[in-house]
Amino acid sequence: MLKIGIIGVGRIGKVHAESITKYVPNAIVKAIADPYMTEETEKWAKSMGIEIAYKDYKKILEDPEIEGVLVCSSTDTHSQISIEAAKAGKNIFCEKPIDHDLDRIYEVLDVVKETGVKFQVGFNRRFDHNFKAVKEAVVNGKVGEPHIIKITSRDPEAPPIEYVKVSGGMFLDMTIHDFDMARFLSGSEVEEVYAAGNVLIDPKIGEAGDIDTAIITLKFTNGCLGVIDNSRQAAYGYDQRAEVFGSKGVVSVSNDTNSSAVISTSEGVTGEKPLYFFLERYMQSFADEIKQFVEAIVNDTEVPVNAMDGLKPILIGMAAKKSIEEGRPVKISEVEK
Ligand SMILES: NC(=O)c1ccc[n+]([C@@H]2O[C@H](COP(=O)([O-])OP(=O)(O)OC[C@H]3O[C@@H](n4cnc5c(N)ncnc54)[C@H](O)[C@@H]3O)[C@@H](O)[C@H]2O)c1
């Protein structure tokens, strides 16, 4: 039985702990750590069968029985904790993003290479049943050579302003998943980005130096073109769709709903709204990404989303930010160090 430690038990740390307990039969969560450990979290841990709750994550790194750690703490702690975990010989699953600072990401990449530990990044949408089906259609040649990738990614509500202030901006916090999806579906690297953004939902987001609405066009090295549209607030809920148009056809997926019931009456035709937000929409993908992390450790195989996959969307996000600031297309090579 593989023993796992979870560092940071807020929203996503708890999701991963529950996934392991319910869906990963060959792993258990031995310990959790969070400096703001509450009685409520300790109670929750007990109910999940987790033996130990620390305040200091270093205790997890010192435990020789723990082979894998999940870094689910606040973003500004990911790189430091990952570096220490790698040096302690732990295999690492790190939530997105690795960091907002390129030098610190490169440091993580170097330490991971030197120590040879496994390092997976939490781009869970690759494991979502819909997006996986799109990818399979592309890989199996069903739509031919990809020519246009379209991704719609709109949240149901904007986060609190305090969150916006430390989020690193919409591109590094939210669109980062779409940049990863664009690479995943195209099977190619992004070489140029042209972005337009605005503040249309809440002026406080603008005052905090961020945007809440954006269109980003992408040029890939294989010639394919992409467009991502983002909003922090869609009135009808979490809107998560993608389409790949290619030389032989097109593959697209629509939103998941609680049911596919459509009610038609003399007044009109209505159906269900999309599932509310990421905790409802992406639970299956969160479980599957952790299952595969565990498999990679147990079978000593490659992780499905590696450290480079963690870096690339950050570079695209930085180029998108620069594009807005300078009002021009920006090449990825301009932001790389
Ligand atoms: N893949 C996804 O879809 C997804 C979804 C949500 C969050 N995330 C990422 O997960 C991370 C956490 O997000 P969240 O929504 O769970 O936030 P959260 O604020 O709910 O939880 C973060 C937890 O980390 C703890 N923490 C802070 N410093 C720590 C330290 N030094 N050691 C241990 N714990 C520490 C905090 O006390 C808190 O409990 C963020 O980086 C976020 O970007 C990813």
mmCIF file of C-alpha atoms and ligand atoms in Angstrom:
data_model
loop_
_atom_site.group_PDB
_atom_site.id
_atom_site.type_symbol
_atom_site.label_atom_id
_atom_site.label_comp_id
_atom_site.label_asym_id
_atom_site.label_seq_id
_atom_site.Cartn_x
_atom_site.Cartn_y
_atom_site.Cartn_z
ATOM 1 C CA MET A 1 0.000 0.000 0.000
ATOM 2 C CA LEU A 2 1.546 3.322 -1.094
ATOM 3 C CA LYS A 3 1.580 5.937 1.661
ATOM 4 C CA ILE A 4 0.791 9.534 0.738
ATOM 5 C CA GLY A 5 1.172 12.828 2.620
ATOM 6 C CA ILE A 6 -0.935 15.859 1.748
ATOM 7 C CA ILE A 7 0.534 19.313 2.357
ATOM 8 C CA GLY A 8 -2.163 22.002 2.516
ATOM 9 C CA VAL A 9 -5.677 20.843 3.308
ATOM 10 C CA GLY A 10 -7.919 23.605 2.022
ATOM 11 C CA ARG A 11 -10.441 23.020 -0.758
ATOM 12 C CA ILE A 12 -8.299 21.034 -3.177
ATOM 13 C CA GLY A 13 -6.246 19.153 -0.554
ATOM 14 C CA LYS A 14 -9.490 17.755 0.855
ATOM 15 C CA VAL A 15 -10.744 16.814 -2.633
ATOM 16 C CA HIS A 16 -7.566 14.798 -3.271
ATOM 17 C CA ALA A 17 -7.700 13.128 0.157
ATOM 18 C CA GLU A 18 -11.284 12.037 -0.486
ATOM 19 C CA SER A 19 -10.400 10.772 -3.978
ATOM 20 C CA ILE A 20 -7.574 8.624 -2.633
ATOM 21 C CA THR A 21 -9.750 7.230 0.149
ATOM 22 C CA LYS A 22 -12.667 6.424 -2.158
ATOM 23 C CA TYR A 23 -11.135 5.622 -5.530
ATOM 24 C CA VAL A 24 -7.466 4.642 -5.201
ATOM 25 C CA PRO A 25 -7.344 1.148 -3.690
ATOM 26 C CA ASN A 26 -3.543 0.813 -3.658
ATOM 27 C CA ALA A 27 -2.816 4.050 -1.720
ATOM 28 C CA ILE A 28 -3.687 5.605 1.632
ATOM 29 C CA VAL A 29 -3.238 9.106 3.014
ATOM 30 C CA LYS A 30 -1.008 8.571 6.047
ATOM 31 C CA ALA A 31 -0.678 12.221 7.082
ATOM 32 C CA ILE A 32 -1.829 15.736 6.300
ATOM 33 C CA ALA A 33 -0.135 19.026 7.201
ATOM 34 C CA ASP A 34 -1.395 22.591 7.353
ATOM 35 C CA PRO A 35 -0.131 25.467 9.545
ATOM 36 C CA TYR A 36 -3.754 26.543 10.031
ATOM 37 C CA MET A 37 -4.923 23.086 11.107
ATOM 38 C CA THR A 38 -8.315 23.437 12.769
ATOM 39 C CA GLU A 39 -10.244 21.085 15.015
ATOM 40 C CA GLU A 40 -12.763 20.746 12.220
ATOM 41 C CA THR A 41 -10.067 19.626 9.758
ATOM 42 C CA GLU A 42 -8.676 17.164 12.307
ATOM 43 C CA LYS A 43 -12.184 15.742 12.776
ATOM 44 C CA TRP A 44 -12.631 15.485 9.035
ATOM 45 C CA ALA A 45 -9.236 13.711 8.759
ATOM 46 C CA LYS A 46 -10.268 11.160 11.375
ATOM 47 C CA SER A 47 -13.527 10.525 9.527
ATOM 48 C CA MET A 48 -11.463 9.820 6.408
ATOM 49 C CA GLY A 49 -9.256 7.349 8.311
ATOM 50 C CA ILE A 50 -6.183 9.625 8.117
ATOM 51 C CA GLU A 51 -3.933 8.832 11.101
ATOM 52 C CA ILE A 52 -1.869 11.987 11.522
ATOM 53 C CA ALA A 53 -2.522 15.727 11.229
ATOM 54 C CA TYR A 54 0.557 17.965 11.514
ATOM 55 C CA LYS A 55 0.930 21.724 11.469
ATOM 56 C CA ASP A 56 4.457 21.511 10.026
ATOM 57 C CA TYR A 57 4.810 19.889 6.574
ATOM 58 C CA LYS A 58 8.457 19.046 7.280
ATOM 59 C CA LYS A 59 7.202 16.185 9.479
ATOM 60 C CA ILE A 60 5.708 14.599 6.348
ATOM 61 C CA LEU A 61 9.016 14.993 4.518
ATOM 62 C CA GLU A 62 10.842 13.297 7.427
ATOM 63 C CA ASP A 63 8.587 10.216 7.373
ATOM 64 C CA PRO A 64 10.441 7.421 5.515
ATOM 65 C CA GLU A 65 7.196 5.485 4.946
ATOM 66 C CA ILE A 66 5.649 8.285 2.864
ATOM 67 C CA GLU A 67 6.602 7.866 -0.813
ATOM 68 C CA GLY A 68 4.400 10.488 -2.430
ATOM 69 C CA VAL A 69 3.393 13.998 -1.384
ATOM 70 C CA LEU A 70 0.632 16.179 -2.756
ATOM 71 C CA VAL A 71 1.479 19.891 -2.614
ATOM 72 C CA CYS A 72 -1.943 21.523 -2.253
ATOM 73 C CA SER A 73 -0.968 24.593 -0.250
ATOM 74 C CA SER A 74 -1.293 28.226 -1.377
ATOM 75 C CA THR A 75 0.457 28.894 -4.688
ATOM 76 C CA ASP A 76 3.270 31.010 -3.182
ATOM 77 C CA THR A 77 4.516 27.958 -1.223
ATOM 78 C CA HIS A 78 4.504 25.347 -4.049
ATOM 79 C CA SER A 79 8.060 25.769 -5.326
ATOM 80 C CA GLN A 80 9.772 25.900 -1.895
ATOM 81 C CA ILE A 81 7.864 22.853 -0.601
ATOM 82 C CA SER A 82 8.457 20.962 -3.877
ATOM 83 C CA ILE A 83 12.205 21.610 -3.716
ATOM 84 C CA GLU A 84 12.391 20.375 -0.115
ATOM 85 C CA ALA A 85 10.223 17.351 -0.921
ATOM 86 C CA ALA A 86 12.396 16.398 -3.913
ATOM 87 C CA LYS A 87 15.535 16.684 -1.776
ATOM 88 C CA ALA A 88 13.843 14.397 0.775
ATOM 89 C CA GLY A 89 13.355 11.842 -2.035
ATOM 90 C CA LYS A 90 9.566 12.161 -2.199
ATOM 91 C CA ASN A 91 7.602 11.798 -5.431
ATOM 92 C CA ILE A 92 5.571 14.962 -5.898
ATOM 93 C CA PHE A 93 2.150 15.876 -7.185
ATOM 94 C CA CYS A 94 2.069 19.698 -7.274
ATOM 95 C CA GLU A 95 -1.109 21.671 -7.767
ATOM 96 C CA LYS A 96 -1.105 24.250 -10.536
ATOM 97 C CA PRO A 97 0.627 26.622 -10.953
ATOM 98 C CA ILE A 98 4.129 25.535 -9.868
ATOM 99 C CA ASP A 99 4.911 29.213 -9.209
ATOM 100 C CA HIS A 100 4.369 32.669 -10.695
ATOM 101 C CA ASP A 101 8.109 33.303 -10.889
ATOM 102 C CA LEU A 102 10.103 31.744 -13.732
ATOM 103 C CA ASP A 103 13.396 31.516 -11.812
ATOM 104 C CA ARG A 104 11.717 29.560 -9.042
ATOM 105 C CA ILE A 105 10.072 27.222 -11.572
ATOM 106 C CA TYR A 106 13.439 26.579 -13.239
ATOM 107 C CA GLU A 107 14.888 25.816 -9.789
ATOM 108 C CA VAL A 108 12.130 23.218 -9.218
ATOM 109 C CA LEU A 109 12.800 21.691 -12.651
ATOM 110 C CA ASP A 110 16.545 21.436 -11.873
ATOM 111 C CA VAL A 111 16.045 19.812 -8.467
ATOM 112 C CA VAL A 112 13.492 17.343 -9.871
ATOM 113 C CA LYS A 113 15.988 16.374 -12.585
ATOM 114 C CA GLU A 114 18.899 16.033 -10.153
ATOM 115 C CA THR A 115 16.985 13.951 -7.613
ATOM 116 C CA GLY A 116 15.099 11.839 -10.185
ATOM 117 C CA VAL A 117 11.834 11.978 -8.239
ATOM 118 C CA LYS A 118 8.528 11.952 -10.094
ATOM 119 C CA PHE A 119 6.844 15.337 -10.462
ATOM 120 C CA GLN A 120 3.277 15.655 -11.716
ATOM 121 C CA VAL A 121 1.400 18.946 -12.128
ATOM 122 C CA GLY A 122 -2.330 19.253 -11.372
ATOM 123 C CA PHE A 123 -3.735 19.919 -14.825
ATOM 124 C CA ASN A 124 -6.780 17.779 -14.063
ATOM 125 C CA ARG A 125 -8.818 18.744 -17.124
ATOM 126 C CA ARG A 126 -6.679 16.414 -19.273
ATOM 127 C CA PHE A 127 -8.360 13.557 -17.356
ATOM 128 C CA ASP A 128 -11.908 14.850 -17.814
ATOM 129 C CA HIS A 129 -14.071 12.380 -19.743
ATOM 130 C CA ASN A 130 -15.121 14.993 -22.338
ATOM 131 C CA PHE A 131 -11.731 16.519 -23.073
ATOM 132 C CA LYS A 132 -10.120 13.055 -23.119
ATOM 133 C CA ALA A 133 -12.596 12.073 -25.860
ATOM 134 C CA VAL A 134 -11.630 15.143 -27.909
ATOM 135 C CA LYS A 135 -7.947 14.299 -27.499
ATOM 136 C CA GLU A 136 -8.551 10.677 -28.544
ATOM 137 C CA ALA A 137 -10.377 11.810 -31.704
ATOM 138 C CA VAL A 138 -7.399 14.009 -32.598
ATOM 139 C CA VAL A 139 -4.775 11.346 -31.802
ATOM 140 C CA ASN A 140 -6.718 8.677 -33.757
ATOM 141 C CA GLY A 141 -6.761 10.954 -36.807
ATOM 142 C CA LYS A 142 -10.563 11.196 -36.857
ATOM 143 C CA VAL A 143 -10.534 14.943 -37.618
ATOM 144 C CA GLY A 144 -7.298 14.934 -39.613
ATOM 145 C CA GLU A 145 -4.671 17.623 -39.087
ATOM 146 C CA PRO A 146 -5.867 20.126 -36.424
ATOM 147 C CA HIS A 147 -6.412 23.576 -37.970
ATOM 148 C CA ILE A 148 -8.443 25.470 -35.349
ATOM 149 C CA ILE A 149 -8.796 24.863 -31.577
ATOM 150 C CA LYS A 150 -11.597 26.694 -29.775
ATOM 151 C CA ILE A 151 -11.839 26.706 -25.977
ATOM 152 C CA THR A 152 -14.582 28.399 -23.998
ATOM 153 C CA SER A 153 -13.868 28.686 -20.292
ATOM 154 C CA ARG A 154 -16.144 30.825 -18.156
ATOM 155 C CA ASP A 155 -16.548 30.694 -14.387
ATOM 156 C CA PRO A 156 -19.979 31.016 -12.749
ATOM 157 C CA GLU A 157 -18.822 33.807 -10.420
ATOM 158 C CA ALA A 158 -15.768 35.959 -9.845
ATOM 159 C CA PRO A 159 -13.540 35.100 -6.871
ATOM 160 C CA PRO A 160 -13.300 37.445 -3.845
ATOM 161 C CA ILE A 161 -11.113 40.528 -4.394
ATOM 162 C CA GLU A 162 -8.665 39.357 -1.721
ATOM 163 C CA TYR A 163 -8.120 36.212 -3.833
ATOM 164 C CA VAL A 164 -7.783 38.233 -7.060
ATOM 165 C CA LYS A 165 -5.010 40.327 -5.459
ATOM 166 C CA VAL A 166 -2.769 37.293 -4.799
ATOM 167 C CA SER A 167 -3.891 35.119 -7.713
ATOM 168 C CA GLY A 168 -1.150 36.197 -10.129
ATOM 169 C CA GLY A 169 -3.829 37.529 -12.495
ATOM 170 C CA MET A 170 -6.533 35.783 -14.491
ATOM 171 C CA PHE A 171 -4.129 34.325 -17.070
ATOM 172 C CA LEU A 172 -1.912 32.562 -14.492
ATOM 173 C CA ASP A 173 -4.763 31.559 -12.198
ATOM 174 C CA MET A 174 -7.645 30.618 -14.491
ATOM 175 C CA THR A 175 -6.616 30.625 -18.172
ATOM 176 C CA ILE A 176 -3.569 28.524 -17.258
ATOM 177 C CA HIS A 177 -5.872 25.449 -17.466
ATOM 178 C CA ASP A 178 -6.950 26.524 -20.977
ATOM 179 C CA PHE A 179 -3.355 27.096 -22.087
ATOM 180 C CA ASP A 180 -2.618 23.549 -20.936
ATOM 181 C CA MET A 181 -5.720 22.276 -22.756
ATOM 182 C CA ALA A 182 -4.627 24.072 -25.945
ATOM 183 C CA ARG A 183 -1.231 22.294 -25.856
ATOM 184 C CA PHE A 184 -2.877 18.986 -24.957
ATOM 185 C CA LEU A 185 -5.466 19.054 -27.770
ATOM 186 C CA SER A 186 -3.193 20.432 -30.490
ATOM 187 C CA GLY A 187 -0.259 18.160 -29.622
ATOM 188 C CA SER A 188 1.886 21.180 -30.387
ATOM 189 C CA GLU A 189 3.605 24.110 -28.664
ATOM 190 C CA VAL A 190 2.271 27.655 -28.700
ATOM 191 C CA GLU A 191 4.705 30.056 -30.362
ATOM 192 C CA GLU A 192 2.765 33.337 -30.386
ATOM 193 C CA VAL A 193 -0.058 34.906 -28.370
ATOM 194 C CA TYR A 194 -2.312 37.904 -29.062
ATOM 195 C CA ALA A 195 -4.697 38.813 -26.246
ATOM 196 C CA ALA A 196 -7.453 41.340 -25.641
ATOM 197 C CA GLY A 197 -8.846 41.834 -22.145
ATOM 198 C CA ASN A 198 -11.302 44.011 -20.299
ATOM 199 C CA VAL A 199 -12.982 44.580 -16.934
ATOM 200 C CA LEU A 200 -16.718 44.075 -17.557
ATOM 201 C CA ILE A 201 -17.879 42.336 -14.380
ATOM 202 C CA ASP A 202 -16.503 44.146 -11.342
ATOM 203 C CA PRO A 203 -14.512 47.421 -11.369
ATOM 204 C CA LYS A 204 -12.753 46.241 -8.172
ATOM 205 C CA ILE A 205 -11.054 43.552 -10.278
ATOM 206 C CA GLY A 206 -9.647 46.339 -12.459
ATOM 207 C CA GLU A 207 -8.583 48.337 -9.389
ATOM 208 C CA ALA A 208 -6.697 45.215 -8.217
ATOM 209 C CA GLY A 209 -4.791 45.335 -11.546
ATOM 210 C CA ASP A 210 -6.538 42.382 -13.177
ATOM 211 C CA ILE A 211 -9.072 41.723 -15.959
ATOM 212 C CA ASP A 212 -12.220 39.566 -15.880
ATOM 213 C CA THR A 213 -12.937 39.018 -19.574
ATOM 214 C CA ALA A 214 -10.522 37.987 -22.343
ATOM 215 C CA ILE A 215 -10.060 36.638 -25.837
ATOM 216 C CA ILE A 216 -6.693 35.053 -26.558
ATOM 217 C CA THR A 217 -5.556 33.935 -29.982
ATOM 218 C CA LEU A 218 -2.757 31.396 -30.253
ATOM 219 C CA LYS A 219 -0.415 30.355 -33.049
ATOM 220 C CA PHE A 220 1.071 26.868 -32.684
ATOM 221 C CA THR A 221 4.368 25.612 -34.105
ATOM 222 C CA ASN A 222 2.484 23.048 -36.254
ATOM 223 C CA GLY A 223 0.561 25.869 -37.966
ATOM 224 C CA CYS A 224 -2.684 25.300 -36.068
ATOM 225 C CA LEU A 225 -4.529 28.379 -34.733
ATOM 226 C CA GLY A 226 -6.367 28.631 -31.427
ATOM 227 C CA VAL A 227 -8.815 30.879 -29.658
ATOM 228 C CA ILE A 228 -9.701 30.907 -25.962
ATOM 229 C CA ASP A 229 -12.517 32.985 -24.512
ATOM 230 C CA ASN A 230 -12.707 33.611 -20.781
ATOM 231 C CA SER A 231 -15.113 35.261 -18.425
ATOM 232 C CA ARG A 232 -15.016 35.293 -14.643
ATOM 233 C CA GLN A 233 -18.831 35.332 -14.540
ATOM 234 C CA ALA A 234 -21.280 33.469 -16.769
ATOM 235 C CA ALA A 235 -24.874 34.042 -15.614
ATOM 236 C CA TYR A 236 -25.886 30.467 -16.512
ATOM 237 C CA GLY A 237 -23.009 28.685 -14.703
ATOM 238 C CA TYR A 238 -19.652 27.012 -15.396
ATOM 239 C CA ASP A 239 -19.178 26.988 -19.163
ATOM 240 C CA GLN A 240 -16.462 24.528 -20.216
ATOM 241 C CA ARG A 241 -16.371 23.601 -23.883
ATOM 242 C CA ALA A 242 -13.816 22.750 -26.534
ATOM 243 C CA GLU A 243 -13.689 22.059 -30.255
ATOM 244 C CA VAL A 244 -10.952 20.871 -32.598
ATOM 245 C CA PHE A 245 -11.567 21.552 -36.271
ATOM 246 C CA GLY A 246 -9.281 19.672 -38.657
ATOM 247 C CA SER A 247 -8.684 18.698 -42.271
ATOM 248 C CA LYS A 248 -11.152 15.763 -42.067
ATOM 249 C CA GLY A 249 -13.803 17.066 -39.669
ATOM 250 C CA VAL A 250 -14.525 18.535 -36.297
ATOM 251 C CA VAL A 251 -14.876 17.194 -32.741
ATOM 252 C CA SER A 252 -16.585 19.179 -30.024
ATOM 253 C CA VAL A 253 -17.894 18.666 -26.502
ATOM 254 C CA SER A 254 -20.617 20.494 -24.633
ATOM 255 C CA ASN A 255 -21.180 21.129 -20.932
ATOM 256 C CA ASP A 256 -22.049 18.422 -18.414
ATOM 257 C CA THR A 257 -25.466 18.780 -16.807
ATOM 258 C CA ASN A 258 -27.250 16.909 -14.007
ATOM 259 C CA SER A 259 -29.492 15.325 -16.626
ATOM 260 C CA SER A 260 -30.050 15.609 -20.359
ATOM 261 C CA ALA A 261 -33.778 16.257 -19.832
ATOM 262 C CA VAL A 262 -35.215 18.844 -22.189
ATOM 263 C CA ILE A 263 -38.713 20.145 -21.440
ATOM 264 C CA SER A 264 -40.672 21.365 -24.436
ATOM 265 C CA THR A 265 -43.962 23.190 -23.946
ATOM 266 C CA SER A 266 -46.017 25.797 -25.770
ATOM 267 C CA GLU A 267 -43.932 28.416 -23.950
ATOM 268 C CA GLY A 268 -40.567 27.190 -25.125
ATOM 269 C CA VAL A 269 -37.860 24.566 -24.743
ATOM 270 C CA THR A 270 -35.715 24.380 -21.596
ATOM 271 C CA GLY A 271 -32.923 22.181 -20.273
ATOM 272 C CA GLU A 272 -30.587 22.024 -17.269
ATOM 273 C CA LYS A 273 -27.858 24.564 -16.552
ATOM 274 C CA PRO A 274 -24.224 23.336 -16.595
ATOM 275 C CA LEU A 275 -22.908 21.767 -13.367
ATOM 276 C CA TYR A 276 -22.154 24.627 -10.981
ATOM 277 C CA PHE A 277 -18.329 24.891 -10.702
ATOM 278 C CA PHE A 278 -15.096 22.904 -10.743
ATOM 279 C CA LEU A 279 -15.863 20.810 -7.658
ATOM 280 C CA GLU A 280 -19.051 19.538 -9.328
ATOM 281 C CA ARG A 281 -17.776 19.457 -12.904
ATOM 282 C CA TYR A 282 -14.325 17.972 -12.489
ATOM 283 C CA MET A 283 -14.544 15.459 -9.596
ATOM 284 C CA GLN A 284 -13.945 12.465 -11.888
ATOM 285 C CA SER A 285 -10.851 14.135 -13.368
ATOM 286 C CA PHE A 286 -9.409 14.952 -9.915
ATOM 287 C CA ALA A 287 -9.723 11.284 -8.940
ATOM 288 C CA ASP A 288 -8.196 10.037 -12.193
ATOM 289 C CA GLU A 289 -5.162 12.338 -12.095
ATOM 290 C CA ILE A 290 -4.292 11.073 -8.597
ATOM 291 C CA LYS A 291 -4.888 7.453 -9.628
ATOM 292 C CA GLN A 292 -2.357 7.912 -12.423
ATOM 293 C CA PHE A 293 0.153 9.621 -10.112
ATOM 294 C CA VAL A 294 -0.038 6.608 -7.804
ATOM 295 C CA GLU A 295 0.287 4.201 -10.778
ATOM 296 C CA ALA A 296 3.409 6.054 -11.973
ATOM 297 C CA ILE A 297 5.047 5.588 -8.555
ATOM 298 C CA VAL A 298 3.966 1.969 -8.083
ATOM 299 C CA ASN A 299 4.950 0.881 -11.617
ATOM 300 C CA ASP A 300 7.889 3.293 -11.929
ATOM 301 C CA THR A 301 6.532 4.811 -15.143
ATOM 302 C CA GLU A 302 6.384 8.387 -16.477
ATOM 303 C CA VAL A 303 3.858 10.754 -14.887
ATOM 304 C CA PRO A 304 1.147 11.857 -17.363
ATOM 305 C CA VAL A 305 1.679 15.631 -16.798
ATOM 306 C CA ASN A 306 5.320 16.466 -16.126
ATOM 307 C CA ALA A 307 7.281 19.478 -14.881
ATOM 308 C CA MET A 308 7.713 20.887 -18.428
ATOM 309 C CA ASP A 309 3.924 20.697 -18.837
ATOM 310 C CA GLY A 310 3.798 22.807 -15.682
ATOM 311 C CA LEU A 311 6.171 25.434 -17.077
ATOM 312 C CA LYS A 312 4.782 25.925 -20.608
ATOM 313 C CA PRO A 313 1.335 27.328 -19.700
ATOM 314 C CA ILE A 314 3.033 29.848 -17.386
ATOM 315 C CA LEU A 315 5.093 31.098 -20.327
ATOM 316 C CA ILE A 316 1.954 31.379 -22.472
ATOM 317 C CA GLY A 317 0.225 33.281 -19.639
ATOM 318 C CA MET A 318 3.146 35.688 -19.341
ATOM 319 C CA ALA A 319 3.117 36.284 -23.094
ATOM 320 C CA ALA A 320 -0.659 36.934 -22.963
ATOM 321 C CA LYS A 321 -0.159 39.473 -20.161
ATOM 322 C CA LYS A 322 2.594 41.221 -22.128
ATOM 323 C CA SER A 323 0.379 41.208 -25.219
ATOM 324 C CA ILE A 324 -2.336 43.119 -23.356
ATOM 325 C CA GLU A 325 0.155 45.552 -21.840
ATOM 326 C CA GLU A 326 1.797 46.290 -25.192
ATOM 327 C CA GLY A 327 -1.198 45.808 -27.530
ATOM 328 C CA ARG A 328 0.624 43.466 -29.923
ATOM 329 C CA PRO A 329 1.216 39.755 -30.610
ATOM 330 C CA VAL A 330 3.982 38.370 -28.362
ATOM 331 C CA LYS A 331 6.211 35.395 -29.118
ATOM 332 C CA ILE A 332 6.804 32.869 -26.325
ATOM 333 C CA SER A 333 10.541 33.284 -26.958
ATOM 334 C CA GLU A 334 10.209 36.908 -25.714
ATOM 335 C CA VAL A 335 9.223 35.828 -22.205
ATOM 336 C CA GLU A 336 11.444 32.745 -21.872
ATOM 337 C CA LYS A 337 14.605 33.128 -19.804
HETATM 338 N N1 LIG B 1 -6.481 21.992 -10.339
HETATM 339 C C1 LIG B 1 -7.490 22.762 -9.983
HETATM 340 O O1 LIG B 1 -8.516 22.830 -10.647
HETATM 341 C C2 LIG B 1 -7.384 23.553 -8.722
HETATM 342 C C3 LIG B 1 -8.558 23.928 -8.048
HETATM 343 C C4 LIG B 1 -8.437 24.663 -6.862
HETATM 344 C C5 LIG B 1 -7.189 25.035 -6.404
HETATM 345 N N2 LIG B 1 -6.068 24.680 -7.100
HETATM 346 C C6 LIG B 1 -4.730 25.091 -6.617
HETATM 347 O O2 LIG B 1 -4.508 24.477 -5.360
HETATM 348 C C7 LIG B 1 -3.835 25.365 -4.474
HETATM 349 C C8 LIG B 1 -4.695 25.513 -3.208
HETATM 350 O O3 LIG B 1 -5.946 26.044 -3.553
HETATM 351 P P1 LIG B 1 -7.216 25.913 -2.587
HETATM 352 O O4 LIG B 1 -8.360 26.412 -3.382
HETATM 353 O O5 LIG B 1 -7.274 24.570 -1.990
HETATM 354 O O6 LIG B 1 -6.828 26.995 -1.493
HETATM 355 P P2 LIG B 1 -7.230 27.036 0.054
HETATM 356 O O7 LIG B 1 -6.901 28.423 0.491
HETATM 357 O O8 LIG B 1 -8.602 26.490 0.250
HETATM 358 O O9 LIG B 1 -6.208 26.012 0.723
HETATM 359 C C9 LIG B 1 -4.833 26.235 0.820
HETATM 360 C C10 LIG B 1 -4.374 25.630 2.122
HETATM 361 O O10 LIG B 1 -2.943 25.683 2.172
HETATM 362 C C11 LIG B 1 -2.579 25.944 3.505
HETATM 363 N N3 LIG B 1 -1.197 26.400 3.583
HETATM 364 C C12 LIG B 1 -0.686 27.650 3.397
HETATM 365 N N4 LIG B 1 0.644 27.627 3.579
HETATM 366 C C13 LIG B 1 0.996 26.354 3.876
HETATM 367 C C14 LIG B 1 2.214 25.701 4.177
HETATM 368 N N5 LIG B 1 3.361 26.367 4.212
HETATM 369 N N6 LIG B 1 2.189 24.366 4.426
HETATM 370 C C15 LIG B 1 1.040 23.677 4.393
HETATM 371 N N7 LIG B 1 -0.148 24.245 4.122
HETATM 372 C C16 LIG B 1 -0.170 25.565 3.854
HETATM 373 C C17 LIG B 1 -3.611 26.955 3.983
HETATM 374 O O11 LIG B 1 -3.670 27.007 5.403
HETATM 375 C C18 LIG B 1 -4.889 26.397 3.369
HETATM 376 O O12 LIG B 1 -5.540 25.504 4.227
HETATM 377 C C19 LIG B 1 -3.656 26.676 -5.252
HETATM 378 O O13 LIG B 1 -2.349 26.712 -5.748
HETATM 379 C C20 LIG B 1 -4.644 26.591 -6.394
HETATM 380 O O14 LIG B 1 -4.201 27.257 -7.565
HETATM 381 C C21 LIG B 1 -6.156 23.942 -8.228
#
